[in-house]
Amino acid sequence: MRIVFAGTPDFAVPCLRAAAARGEVVAVYTQPDRPAGRGRGLAPTPVKQAAQELGIEVRQPENFRGKEAKAALRELEPDLMVVVAYGLILPQSVLDIPTHGCWNVHASLLPRWRGAAPIQRAIQAGDAETGVCLMQMEKGLDTGPVLLRQSLAIGEHETGGQLHDRLSELGAQVLADGLGLLRAGIRPAPQPQPEDGVTYAHKLDKAEAKLDWSRPARELTNTVRAFTPWPVAECRLAGERLRLHGAVAIDESHGAVPGTLLHAGRNGLDVACGEGVLRIRVLQRDGGKVITAADYLNARQDLKVAG
């Protein structure tokens, strides 16, 4: 089975390895190298690095709008194209080239959380579970019929980064199952997505990272979890900007103005919210390292008298 793989970030790498283990990956498409790091030198994508390790040809077109890119793909005579967080919208003329079309590995239980940031939006919304769908691609944004799906529970304190890693591995497993069926001559039955329950996972914006203390503490702790490790939730507290890497919600009533520091001790910094209290446990000062609240208080002795 001749497979073309298209993907870009770390999330897609386990899927690439799964595809390479179960078929002949004749080429890998990935985003062009971009400037990165302090020196702003061109850096290969994680998928490009993995493809080179596997000895697979890498292609990096800017898009598929021209005839040349489509012709080059057609010359590969692919049976299937697997797309995982590629970062380019594929026109119908491309989706039609492989014999079996294009499969996409999407990190949500569709139709919930179509779009760019399904992992973080699921945590932010307080979802108890999420999962992976193997989808037959069509022109619409994540609207295609689902071939296979598998769910998993979201941990109470799980961050966006931790869930990303688990879903990446689960995606590779689901893709491997699908490829195994196809190689055996069994095409997974496509199940149209229901009309009800559609939500969209809009791309993360750094402006969203600023916490609004008038919101409920549970909502804020979900944001802290979802935005770790990027873009990282932040707030103004005790006269400075703090980036929050770990916090929990405390169901505790208070009569204080939201944003008031209620208590500062070894267990953390307790801040009044619109409902309940947010206990900050891990944080980062401007230009500083990620530290515990206890370490922070060692440098801010003035705060220990609060509460």
mmCIF file of C-alpha atoms in Angstrom, residues 13-271:
data_model
loop_
_atom_site.group_PDB
_atom_site.id
_atom_site.type_symbol
_atom_site.label_atom_id
_atom_site.label_comp_id
_atom_site.label_asym_id
_atom_site.label_seq_id
_atom_site.Cartn_x
_atom_site.Cartn_y
_atom_site.Cartn_z
ATOM 1 C CA VAL A 13 5.234 12.029 14.589
ATOM 2 C CA PRO A 14 3.831 8.853 16.256
ATOM 3 C CA CYS A 15 1.284 8.623 13.419
ATOM 4 C CA LEU A 16 4.078 8.850 10.837
ATOM 5 C CA ARG A 17 5.953 6.041 12.562
ATOM 6 C CA ALA A 18 2.757 3.939 12.693
ATOM 7 C CA ALA A 19 2.125 4.501 8.985
ATOM 8 C CA ALA A 20 5.714 3.627 8.096
ATOM 9 C CA ALA A 21 5.415 0.395 10.085
ATOM 10 C CA ARG A 22 2.265 -0.711 8.250
ATOM 11 C CA GLY A 23 2.728 0.447 4.678
ATOM 12 C CA GLU A 24 5.130 1.935 2.185
ATOM 13 C CA VAL A 25 5.288 5.661 2.923
ATOM 14 C CA VAL A 26 6.474 6.922 -0.454
ATOM 15 C CA ALA A 27 6.736 10.589 0.561
ATOM 16 C CA VAL A 28 6.171 12.929 3.484
ATOM 17 C CA TYR A 29 4.687 16.382 3.031
ATOM 18 C CA THR A 30 5.321 18.945 5.753
ATOM 19 C CA GLN A 31 5.401 22.710 6.229
ATOM 20 C CA PRO A 32 8.479 24.586 4.944
ATOM 21 C CA ASP A 33 11.311 25.174 7.400
ATOM 22 C CA ARG A 34 10.653 28.268 9.536
ATOM 23 C CA PRO A 35 12.908 30.618 11.540
ATOM 24 C CA ALA A 36 13.197 29.481 15.156
ATOM 25 C CA GLY A 37 15.263 30.060 18.287
ATOM 26 C CA ARG A 38 17.317 33.058 19.308
ATOM 27 C CA GLY A 39 19.391 32.968 16.133
ATOM 28 C CA ARG A 40 16.225 32.778 14.000
ATOM 29 C CA GLY A 41 17.843 30.144 11.798
ATOM 30 C CA LEU A 42 15.647 27.878 9.675
ATOM 31 C CA ALA A 43 14.477 24.838 11.622
ATOM 32 C CA PRO A 44 12.983 21.628 10.189
ATOM 33 C CA THR A 45 9.582 20.532 11.432
ATOM 34 C CA PRO A 46 9.409 17.560 13.827
ATOM 35 C CA VAL A 47 7.783 15.485 11.077
ATOM 36 C CA LYS A 48 10.593 16.353 8.659
ATOM 37 C CA GLN A 49 13.169 15.248 11.203
ATOM 38 C CA ALA A 50 11.339 11.951 11.783
ATOM 39 C CA ALA A 51 10.958 11.344 8.036
ATOM 40 C CA GLN A 52 14.661 11.866 7.487
ATOM 41 C CA GLU A 53 15.426 9.406 10.284
ATOM 42 C CA LEU A 54 13.182 6.896 8.516
ATOM 43 C CA GLY A 55 14.807 7.578 5.156
ATOM 44 C CA ILE A 56 11.601 8.865 3.536
ATOM 45 C CA GLU A 57 11.557 11.560 0.845
ATOM 46 C CA VAL A 58 10.375 14.936 2.201
ATOM 47 C CA ARG A 59 8.431 17.521 0.229
ATOM 48 C CA GLN A 60 7.605 21.039 1.503
ATOM 49 C CA PRO A 61 5.359 22.925 -0.940
ATOM 50 C CA GLU A 62 3.932 26.264 0.226
ATOM 51 C CA ASN A 63 0.474 25.128 -0.933
ATOM 52 C CA PHE A 64 -1.403 23.007 -3.473
ATOM 53 C CA ARG A 65 -2.937 25.816 -5.484
ATOM 54 C CA GLY A 66 -0.660 25.299 -8.504
ATOM 55 C CA LYS A 67 -0.785 22.485 -11.040
ATOM 56 C CA GLU A 68 2.824 21.472 -10.388
ATOM 57 C CA ALA A 69 2.293 20.468 -6.751
ATOM 58 C CA LYS A 70 -0.781 18.414 -7.637
ATOM 59 C CA ALA A 71 0.997 16.762 -10.566
ATOM 60 C CA ALA A 72 3.934 15.842 -8.326
ATOM 61 C CA LEU A 73 1.551 14.255 -5.828
ATOM 62 C CA ARG A 74 -0.277 12.396 -8.604
ATOM 63 C CA GLU A 75 3.001 10.956 -9.924
ATOM 64 C CA LEU A 76 3.466 9.157 -6.599
ATOM 65 C CA GLU A 77 0.361 7.067 -7.408
ATOM 66 C CA PRO A 78 -0.721 6.959 -3.742
ATOM 67 C CA ASP A 79 -3.297 4.488 -2.510
ATOM 68 C CA LEU A 80 -3.927 6.663 0.549
ATOM 69 C CA MET A 81 -2.909 10.028 1.963
ATOM 70 C CA VAL A 82 -2.764 10.322 5.773
ATOM 71 C CA VAL A 83 -3.065 13.886 7.084
ATOM 72 C CA VAL A 84 -2.240 14.758 10.717
ATOM 73 C CA ALA A 85 -2.001 18.414 11.801
ATOM 74 C CA TYR A 86 -0.484 19.334 8.452
ATOM 75 C CA GLY A 87 -1.383 23.030 8.593
ATOM 76 C CA LEU A 88 -2.582 23.378 4.999
ATOM 77 C CA ILE A 89 -6.138 23.185 3.668
ATOM 78 C CA LEU A 90 -6.283 20.586 0.912
ATOM 79 C CA PRO A 91 -8.564 21.340 -2.056
ATOM 80 C CA GLN A 92 -10.966 18.703 -3.338
ATOM 81 C CA SER A 93 -8.724 18.170 -6.374
ATOM 82 C CA VAL A 94 -6.016 16.930 -3.988
ATOM 83 C CA LEU A 95 -8.375 14.867 -1.814
ATOM 84 C CA ASP A 96 -9.437 12.984 -4.944
ATOM 85 C CA ILE A 97 -5.933 11.921 -6.030
ATOM 86 C CA PRO A 98 -5.282 8.890 -3.734
ATOM 87 C CA THR A 99 -7.244 5.736 -4.564
ATOM 88 C CA HIS A 100 -8.787 5.633 -1.083
ATOM 89 C CA GLY A 101 -8.842 9.408 -0.610
ATOM 90 C CA CYS A 102 -7.357 11.146 2.434
ATOM 91 C CA TRP A 103 -7.619 10.102 6.070
ATOM 92 C CA ASN A 104 -7.244 12.566 8.916
ATOM 93 C CA VAL A 105 -6.401 11.864 12.558
ATOM 94 C CA HIS A 106 -8.271 14.437 14.659
ATOM 95 C CA ALA A 107 -7.823 14.864 18.432
ATOM 96 C CA SER A 108 -11.440 15.075 19.535
ATOM 97 C CA LEU A 109 -14.695 13.131 19.554
ATOM 98 C CA LEU A 110 -16.239 14.701 16.483
ATOM 99 C CA PRO A 111 -18.413 16.633 15.900
ATOM 100 C CA ARG A 112 -17.282 18.211 19.195
ATOM 101 C CA TRP A 113 -14.261 20.449 18.799
ATOM 102 C CA ARG A 114 -13.745 20.709 15.081
ATOM 103 C CA GLY A 115 -10.878 23.038 14.238
ATOM 104 C CA ALA A 116 -7.397 24.051 15.288
ATOM 105 C CA ALA A 117 -7.112 23.542 19.060
ATOM 106 C CA PRO A 118 -9.362 20.633 20.111
ATOM 107 C CA ILE A 119 -7.106 19.417 22.938
ATOM 108 C CA GLN A 120 -6.903 22.722 24.784
ATOM 109 C CA ARG A 121 -10.558 23.636 24.201
ATOM 110 C CA ALA A 122 -11.727 20.327 25.661
ATOM 111 C CA ILE A 123 -9.820 20.990 28.889
ATOM 112 C CA GLN A 124 -10.856 24.632 29.004
ATOM 113 C CA ALA A 125 -14.511 23.637 28.704
ATOM 114 C CA GLY A 126 -14.169 21.167 31.573
ATOM 115 C CA ASP A 127 -14.892 18.092 29.430
ATOM 116 C CA ALA A 128 -14.602 14.788 31.274
ATOM 117 C CA GLU A 129 -13.524 12.870 28.182
ATOM 118 C CA THR A 130 -12.090 13.351 24.735
ATOM 119 C CA GLY A 131 -10.529 11.055 22.168
ATOM 120 C CA VAL A 132 -9.357 10.555 18.613
ATOM 121 C CA CYS A 133 -11.310 10.180 15.382
ATOM 122 C CA LEU A 134 -9.984 8.728 12.138
ATOM 123 C CA MET A 135 -11.920 10.681 9.540
ATOM 124 C CA GLN A 136 -12.378 10.439 5.796
ATOM 125 C CA MET A 137 -11.536 13.958 4.671
ATOM 126 C CA GLU A 138 -13.875 16.103 2.638
ATOM 127 C CA LYS A 139 -13.822 19.767 1.703
ATOM 128 C CA GLY A 140 -15.427 21.130 4.916
ATOM 129 C CA LEU A 141 -13.505 21.794 8.133
ATOM 130 C CA ASP A 142 -13.410 18.442 9.966
ATOM 131 C CA THR A 143 -16.854 17.543 8.633
ATOM 132 C CA GLY A 144 -16.033 14.215 7.020
ATOM 133 C CA PRO A 145 -17.481 10.852 8.078
ATOM 134 C CA VAL A 146 -15.722 9.046 10.926
ATOM 135 C CA LEU A 147 -14.098 5.692 10.194
ATOM 136 C CA LEU A 148 -12.854 4.797 13.677
ATOM 137 C CA ARG A 149 -12.923 6.490 17.067
ATOM 138 C CA GLN A 150 -11.547 5.870 20.527
ATOM 139 C CA SER A 151 -12.193 7.854 23.692
ATOM 140 C CA LEU A 152 -10.227 8.477 26.877
ATOM 141 C CA ALA A 153 -10.919 10.213 30.174
ATOM 142 C CA ILE A 154 -9.327 13.598 30.861
ATOM 143 C CA GLY A 155 -7.470 13.636 34.177
ATOM 144 C CA GLU A 156 -8.714 16.054 36.827
ATOM 145 C CA HIS A 157 -5.403 17.919 36.880
ATOM 146 C CA GLU A 158 -4.200 17.074 33.367
ATOM 147 C CA THR A 159 -2.595 19.884 31.358
ATOM 148 C CA GLY A 160 -2.795 20.621 27.663
ATOM 149 C CA GLY A 161 0.706 19.292 27.159
ATOM 150 C CA GLN A 162 0.049 16.039 28.992
ATOM 151 C CA LEU A 163 -3.195 15.387 27.131
ATOM 152 C CA HIS A 164 -1.485 16.278 23.840
ATOM 153 C CA ASP A 165 1.062 13.518 24.395
ATOM 154 C CA ARG A 166 -1.551 10.911 25.311
ATOM 155 C CA LEU A 167 -3.756 11.754 22.332
ATOM 156 C CA SER A 168 -0.763 11.692 20.010
ATOM 157 C CA GLU A 169 -0.058 8.085 20.990
ATOM 158 C CA LEU A 170 -3.754 7.185 20.864
ATOM 159 C CA GLY A 171 -3.965 8.707 17.374
ATOM 160 C CA ALA A 172 -1.136 6.483 16.189
ATOM 161 C CA GLN A 173 -2.935 3.455 17.612
ATOM 162 C CA VAL A 174 -6.235 4.316 15.903
ATOM 163 C CA LEU A 175 -4.451 5.002 12.609
ATOM 164 C CA ALA A 176 -2.613 1.679 12.859
ATOM 165 C CA ASP A 177 -5.942 -0.085 13.407
ATOM 166 C CA GLY A 178 -7.388 1.589 10.318
ATOM 167 C CA LEU A 179 -4.376 0.778 8.149
ATOM 168 C CA GLY A 180 -4.453 -2.807 9.362
ATOM 169 C CA LEU A 181 -8.063 -3.159 8.270
ATOM 170 C CA LEU A 182 -7.372 -1.577 4.881
ATOM 171 C CA ARG A 183 -4.426 -3.869 4.247
ATOM 172 C CA ALA A 184 -6.705 -6.813 5.032
ATOM 173 C CA GLY A 185 -9.143 -5.593 2.402
ATOM 174 C CA ILE A 186 -11.626 -4.218 4.933
ATOM 175 C CA ARG A 187 -12.515 -0.579 4.474
ATOM 176 C CA PRO A 188 -13.794 0.905 7.780
ATOM 177 C CA ALA A 189 -17.435 1.893 7.366
ATOM 178 C CA PRO A 190 -17.758 5.704 7.281
ATOM 179 C CA GLN A 191 -20.215 7.083 9.832
ATOM 180 C CA PRO A 192 -21.597 10.563 9.023
ATOM 181 C CA GLN A 193 -21.174 13.050 11.859
ATOM 182 C CA PRO A 194 -24.418 14.006 13.647
ATOM 183 C CA GLU A 195 -25.807 17.484 13.152
ATOM 184 C CA ASP A 196 -26.222 18.013 16.903
ATOM 185 C CA GLY A 197 -23.294 18.689 19.211
ATOM 186 C CA VAL A 198 -21.079 20.573 16.777
ATOM 187 C CA THR A 199 -18.553 22.895 18.475
ATOM 188 C CA TYR A 200 -15.478 24.661 17.135
ATOM 189 C CA ALA A 201 -12.029 24.758 18.699
ATOM 190 C CA HIS A 202 -10.705 28.119 17.644
ATOM 191 C CA LYS A 203 -6.959 28.672 17.448
ATOM 192 C CA LEU A 204 -5.356 29.730 20.739
ATOM 193 C CA ASP A 205 -4.680 33.436 21.133
ATOM 194 C CA LYS A 206 -2.167 34.838 23.656
ATOM 195 C CA ALA A 207 -4.709 37.541 24.534
ATOM 196 C CA GLU A 208 -6.896 34.800 26.050
ATOM 197 C CA ALA A 209 -4.178 33.952 28.545
ATOM 198 C CA LYS A 210 -4.942 36.923 30.832
ATOM 199 C CA LEU A 211 -7.127 35.686 33.664
ATOM 200 C CA ASP A 212 -10.281 37.564 34.610
ATOM 201 C CA TRP A 213 -10.669 37.224 38.374
ATOM 202 C CA SER A 214 -14.418 37.860 38.133
ATOM 203 C CA ARG A 215 -14.818 34.424 36.556
ATOM 204 C CA PRO A 216 -15.443 31.272 38.664
ATOM 205 C CA ALA A 217 -12.333 29.597 40.082
ATOM 206 C CA ARG A 218 -13.127 26.303 38.343
ATOM 207 C CA GLU A 219 -13.234 28.057 34.992
ATOM 208 C CA LEU A 220 -9.885 29.717 35.678
ATOM 209 C CA THR A 221 -8.162 26.525 36.750
ATOM 210 C CA ASN A 222 -9.368 24.854 33.548
ATOM 211 C CA THR A 223 -7.778 27.707 31.595
ATOM 212 C CA VAL A 224 -4.502 27.341 33.516
ATOM 213 C CA ARG A 225 -4.447 23.607 32.729
ATOM 214 C CA ALA A 226 -5.437 24.043 29.074
ATOM 215 C CA PHE A 227 -2.865 26.774 28.413
ATOM 216 C CA THR A 228 0.064 24.822 29.892
ATOM 217 C CA PRO A 229 2.645 24.685 28.304
ATOM 218 C CA TRP A 230 1.407 27.295 25.803
ATOM 219 C CA PRO A 231 0.433 30.133 25.806
ATOM 220 C CA VAL A 232 0.474 29.916 29.653
ATOM 221 C CA ALA A 233 -2.187 31.721 31.694
ATOM 222 C CA GLU A 234 -1.086 34.964 33.323
ATOM 223 C CA CYS A 235 -2.377 37.489 35.839
ATOM 224 C CA ARG A 236 -1.542 40.636 37.782
ATOM 225 C CA LEU A 237 -1.063 39.863 41.461
ATOM 226 C CA ALA A 238 0.847 41.426 44.324
ATOM 227 C CA GLY A 239 2.132 44.201 42.077
ATOM 228 C CA GLU A 240 3.617 42.089 39.319
ATOM 229 C CA ARG A 241 2.791 39.930 36.335
ATOM 230 C CA LEU A 242 2.808 36.220 37.050
ATOM 231 C CA ARG A 243 2.522 33.331 34.620
ATOM 232 C CA LEU A 244 0.641 30.392 36.103
ATOM 233 C CA HIS A 245 1.752 26.801 35.479
ATOM 234 C CA GLY A 246 -0.292 25.066 38.144
ATOM 235 C CA ALA A 247 -3.427 25.965 40.119
ATOM 236 C CA VAL A 248 -6.475 24.338 41.658
ATOM 237 C CA ALA A 249 -9.949 25.607 42.430
ATOM 238 C CA ILE A 250 -11.105 25.713 46.045
ATOM 239 C CA ASP A 251 -14.862 25.677 46.655
ATOM 240 C CA GLU A 252 -14.821 28.280 49.385
ATOM 241 C CA SER A 253 -17.094 31.284 49.867
ATOM 242 C CA HIS A 254 -15.645 34.724 50.591
ATOM 243 C CA GLY A 255 -16.781 38.320 50.545
ATOM 244 C CA ALA A 256 -13.644 39.768 48.986
ATOM 245 C CA VAL A 257 -13.289 41.662 45.740
ATOM 246 C CA PRO A 258 -12.188 39.300 42.927
ATOM 247 C CA GLY A 259 -8.423 39.448 42.527
ATOM 248 C CA THR A 260 -7.762 39.948 46.248
ATOM 249 C CA LEU A 261 -4.927 37.838 47.701
ATOM 250 C CA LEU A 262 -6.644 36.049 50.585
ATOM 251 C CA HIS A 263 -3.804 33.944 51.880
ATOM 252 C CA ALA A 264 -0.203 33.112 51.012
ATOM 253 C CA GLY A 265 1.473 30.061 52.506
ATOM 254 C CA ARG A 266 3.271 26.792 51.755
ATOM 255 C CA ASN A 267 0.196 25.381 50.010
ATOM 256 C CA GLY A 268 0.007 28.271 47.566
ATOM 257 C CA LEU A 269 -1.401 31.707 46.898
ATOM 258 C CA ASP A 270 -5.175 31.877 47.415
ATOM 259 C CA VAL A 271 -6.882 34.487 45.258
#
